[in-house]
Amino acid sequence: MSGAEQNNHASSYPTSLGTSTAEEISLMGQSLSEDLMGKVGFAELAFWMTATRRPTPGELRTFEAVLVALADHGFTPTAIAARLTYLSAPESIQGAIAAGLLGGGSRFLGVTEDTGKFLNEVLATDDGARSTDADYDALAREAITRARAARQIVPGLGHPVHKAGDPRTPRLIQIAEEGGTRGEHLRLFEAMGRVSEEVLGKKLPLNGAGVCGAALADLGLPVDFLRGFALLARTAGLLGQIAEERRSPIAHDIYMHVDRNARFVPLAGGGSSDAADSGESDPPGHTDQTKES
């Protein structure tokens, strides 16, 4: 190999995704204009690019249902952050969307990944045979008991609004069953719902973000990457929130309400106020299973 060839090889940046020449754009080895545009939907493309394989029809239906389930859930912190950022910088739609996405963490959106990882870890450490609901119930009972002993919140259990049951959960399980994608993660997640009251002493619904994590894990997607799909879904929701903010603004009212109701409280230790007087308390979701969006 000549010196020039060695330099070219050393300077190459391999990719299996998008490349372009002066005449053509290719994506995953396909002609973008001839093979993909008008023939492949956006959700299928997102799955294909990340999983490096095309989904089956059943997998695609489950995947799209997850994206729809996570797109928007009302005035969550992510939506409010996007609207307030747009109020502050209306010239920066990208900044408003980014502000909303940055809030995708352990209490909102991140529960999808947390649940998938939790279920995957439980399944990976169990070497028993599992076929019946009773088998999964026993495994779920053990996992929740272990998490409780370690004072850890079990992701996917509980919801701050849908106390009697999240309507997304049974529907997504049904879609997965119909598409042949209901696997071990979803079966274990369902079992957690059946035994949680027995172990924790209170009835907690299986929330929508959690069932989405279980469904995505059953599609064979990397469990440490599931938050990315939740953020993909929420990007569409945030775009809708910003579009509505343009049509019917409320961010200014939120800002003014907080600003006009701000109340000075002396610093703790100053002798004139304490946590009880100032109304300080643990943030929502701190002491019970209410993390979800």
XYZ file of C-alpha atoms in Angstrom:
293
model
C 0.000 0.000 0.000
C 1.372 3.364 -1.013
C 1.783 6.266 1.370
C -1.147 8.092 -0.241
C -3.367 5.020 0.111
C -2.353 4.653 3.757
C -3.222 8.293 4.429
C -6.607 7.909 2.729
C -7.341 4.782 4.743
C -6.267 6.427 8.002
C -8.480 9.429 7.275
C -11.628 7.483 6.400
C -14.722 7.700 8.562
C -16.824 4.569 8.073
C -20.601 4.800 8.290
C -23.498 2.547 7.372
C -25.914 5.495 7.374
C -25.954 8.501 5.063
C -23.408 9.431 2.411
C -23.635 11.678 -0.619
C -21.918 12.510 -3.867
C -22.531 15.357 -6.277
C -25.181 13.243 -8.007
C -26.726 11.065 -5.304
C -27.663 10.744 -1.631
C -27.687 7.281 -0.121
C -28.917 6.065 3.240
C -28.113 2.598 4.552
C -27.004 1.609 1.091
C -30.309 2.693 -0.462
C -30.954 5.557 -2.809
C -32.662 8.164 -0.641
C -34.732 9.584 -3.473
C -35.556 6.394 -5.363
C -35.704 3.662 -2.703
C -36.808 5.436 0.459
C -38.710 8.658 -0.169
C -42.400 7.901 -0.627
C -41.841 4.233 0.167
C -40.600 4.130 3.787
C -42.401 5.847 6.670
C -40.562 7.946 9.206
C -41.069 5.500 12.094
C -39.840 2.594 9.985
C -36.803 4.630 8.979
C -36.026 5.512 12.611
C -36.269 1.839 13.593
C -34.148 0.756 10.641
C -31.411 3.314 11.296
C -31.070 2.423 14.972
C -31.708 -1.336 14.923
C -29.846 -1.788 11.597
C -32.689 -3.938 10.297
C -36.131 -3.313 8.915
C -38.966 -4.061 11.302
C -41.614 -6.664 10.602
C -45.160 -5.323 10.160
C -46.005 -6.339 13.745
C -42.862 -4.724 15.113
C -43.538 -1.534 13.186
C -47.093 -1.316 14.505
C -45.894 -1.723 18.089
C -43.076 0.769 17.551
C -45.421 3.372 16.081
C -47.883 2.839 18.929
C -45.089 3.562 21.414
C -44.179 6.794 19.618
C -47.818 7.897 19.644
C -48.203 6.973 23.324
C -45.226 9.129 24.328
C -45.717 12.101 22.001
C -47.667 14.339 24.358
C -49.175 14.150 27.818
C -50.477 17.654 28.404
C -48.767 20.418 30.356
C -45.876 18.361 31.650
C -42.638 20.109 32.687
C -41.173 19.341 29.253
C -44.055 21.105 27.507
C -44.014 24.071 29.884
C -40.246 24.454 29.493
C -40.611 24.507 25.713
C -43.398 27.094 25.814
C -41.562 29.370 28.248
C -38.380 29.166 26.195
C -40.329 30.060 23.079
C -41.815 33.019 24.973
C -38.314 34.175 25.839
C -36.775 33.487 22.431
C -39.463 33.223 19.733
C -36.769 33.336 17.059
C -35.374 30.008 18.331
C -37.750 27.109 17.777
C -34.779 24.780 18.065
C -34.027 26.231 21.484
C -37.609 25.722 22.657
C -37.657 22.102 21.510
C -34.234 21.496 23.049
C -35.418 22.986 26.358
C -38.268 20.504 26.474
C -36.061 17.558 25.562
C -33.493 18.440 28.212
C -36.127 17.728 30.852
C -36.440 14.104 29.747
C -35.039 12.504 32.867
C -35.781 10.182 35.735
C -39.281 11.575 36.394
C -40.487 12.332 32.887
C -39.716 10.313 29.733
C -36.684 8.601 31.256
C -39.003 6.105 32.939
C -39.295 4.349 29.566
C -35.612 3.468 29.582
C -35.478 2.862 33.332
C -38.281 0.301 33.088
C -36.734 -1.473 30.128
C -33.392 -1.714 31.921
C -35.000 -2.896 35.156
C -36.944 -5.651 33.408
C -33.946 -6.693 31.347
C -31.719 -6.955 34.408
C -34.292 -9.069 36.257
C -34.649 -11.420 33.298
C -30.893 -11.640 32.755
C -30.185 -12.644 36.359
C -32.887 -15.311 36.496
C -31.949 -18.769 35.259
C -35.309 -20.387 35.909
C -37.730 -21.620 33.297
C -40.561 -19.201 32.563
C -43.694 -20.088 30.652
C -46.778 -19.448 32.768
C -48.156 -16.304 34.398
C -47.348 -17.905 37.746
C -43.673 -18.138 36.743
C -43.578 -14.456 35.868
C -45.521 -13.556 39.021
C -42.917 -15.292 41.170
C -40.088 -13.489 39.376
C -41.859 -10.120 39.660
C -42.587 -10.695 43.342
C -38.928 -11.411 44.009
C -37.734 -8.395 42.012
C -40.102 -5.927 43.687
C -39.288 -7.317 47.130
C -35.579 -6.935 46.439
C -36.027 -3.369 45.186
C -38.126 -2.463 48.212
C -35.494 -3.851 50.579
C -32.922 -1.664 48.843
C -35.295 1.339 49.117
C -35.398 1.683 45.345
C -38.378 2.830 43.324
C -39.601 0.221 40.869
C -39.845 2.038 37.518
C -43.117 1.757 35.669
C -45.304 1.497 38.750
C -47.632 4.364 39.665
C -48.807 7.514 37.968
C -49.490 11.011 39.366
C -52.723 11.361 37.346
C -53.962 7.934 36.291
C -54.404 6.477 39.752
C -56.931 3.846 38.679
C -55.025 2.759 35.583
C -53.188 4.259 32.628
C -55.319 3.801 29.492
C -52.219 3.386 27.327
C -51.047 0.258 29.116
C -53.707 -2.326 28.180
C -53.929 -0.932 24.657
C -50.201 -1.266 23.978
C -50.173 -4.789 25.397
C -53.066 -5.634 23.068
C -51.238 -4.188 20.059
C -48.088 -6.125 20.929
C -50.100 -9.334 21.295
C -51.786 -8.797 17.947
C -48.445 -8.123 16.262
C -46.638 -11.063 17.818
C -44.215 -8.839 19.754
C -45.436 -9.469 23.316
C -42.387 -11.092 24.841
C -40.698 -11.643 28.177
C -40.319 -7.977 29.085
C -44.007 -7.238 28.682
C -45.013 -10.454 30.439
C -42.801 -9.595 33.406
C -44.133 -6.037 33.429
C -47.707 -7.321 33.493
C -46.761 -9.612 36.373
C -45.416 -6.614 38.301
C -48.855 -5.087 38.061
C -50.488 -8.243 39.381
C -48.234 -8.665 42.448
C -47.322 -5.066 43.352
C -50.147 -4.590 45.844
C -49.229 -7.828 47.584
C -45.609 -6.730 48.034
C -45.965 -2.961 48.478
C -49.257 -2.878 50.353
C -50.965 -0.507 47.914
C -52.356 -0.719 44.424
C -50.179 1.003 41.845
C -51.086 1.096 38.159
C -48.677 0.139 35.413
C -47.917 3.443 33.735
C -47.676 4.211 30.045
C -44.006 5.139 29.986
C -43.159 1.844 31.639
C -45.186 -0.296 29.260
C -43.507 1.530 26.378
C -40.110 0.565 27.771
C -41.176 -3.073 28.075
C -42.580 -3.080 24.535
C -39.428 -1.529 23.065
C -37.231 -4.029 24.902
C -39.301 -6.858 23.444
C -38.504 -5.468 19.979
C -34.839 -6.203 20.664
C -33.820 -2.554 20.894
C -30.896 -1.755 23.249
C -32.332 -1.078 26.691
C -29.705 1.575 27.449
C -30.865 3.486 24.368
C -34.624 3.501 24.943
C -34.735 7.073 26.195
C -33.768 8.129 22.698
C -37.041 6.778 21.332
C -39.001 8.554 24.067
C -37.265 11.790 23.080
C -37.994 11.122 19.417
C -41.678 10.803 20.238
C -41.742 13.836 22.511
C -40.077 15.976 19.817
C -43.286 15.714 17.811
C -45.302 16.604 20.908
C -43.144 19.618 21.659
C -43.461 20.831 18.096
C -47.216 20.650 18.576
C -46.982 22.506 21.883
C -45.002 25.306 20.280
C -47.388 25.466 17.326
C -50.284 25.825 19.763
C -48.353 28.436 21.727
C -48.122 30.467 18.528
C -51.879 30.141 17.931
C -53.065 30.464 21.509
C -50.345 31.768 23.856
C -50.358 30.797 27.530
C -46.656 30.999 28.395
C -46.893 34.683 29.295
C -49.752 33.934 31.706
C -47.668 31.189 33.351
C -44.727 33.539 33.699
C -46.820 36.381 35.099
C -48.677 34.102 37.527
C -45.428 32.805 39.010
C -43.814 36.228 39.036
C -46.775 37.958 40.713
C -47.107 35.217 43.300
C -43.449 34.967 44.231
C -43.041 35.195 48.011
C -39.813 36.025 49.782
C -38.715 33.506 52.407
C -35.640 34.177 54.580
C -32.806 31.733 54.214
C -32.989 28.669 56.429
C -31.126 29.236 59.670
C -32.013 32.898 59.784
C -34.177 32.326 62.829
C -37.433 33.650 61.388
C -38.508 30.792 59.155
C -38.233 27.069 58.843
C -39.267 24.423 56.366
C -42.708 24.015 57.901
C -43.439 27.745 57.831
C -42.243 28.182 54.280
C -44.265 25.274 52.938
C -41.192 23.373 51.797
C -41.727 19.697 51.187
C -40.391 16.838 49.173
C -40.983 17.351 45.454
C -43.838 15.401 43.865
C -42.893 11.814 43.316
C -40.164 11.818 45.958
C -41.764 9.413 48.382
C -44.019 7.284 46.198
C -44.219 5.678 42.803
C -45.361 8.632 40.699
C -42.605 9.024 38.124
C -44.067 8.909 34.646
C -45.013 10.903 31.599
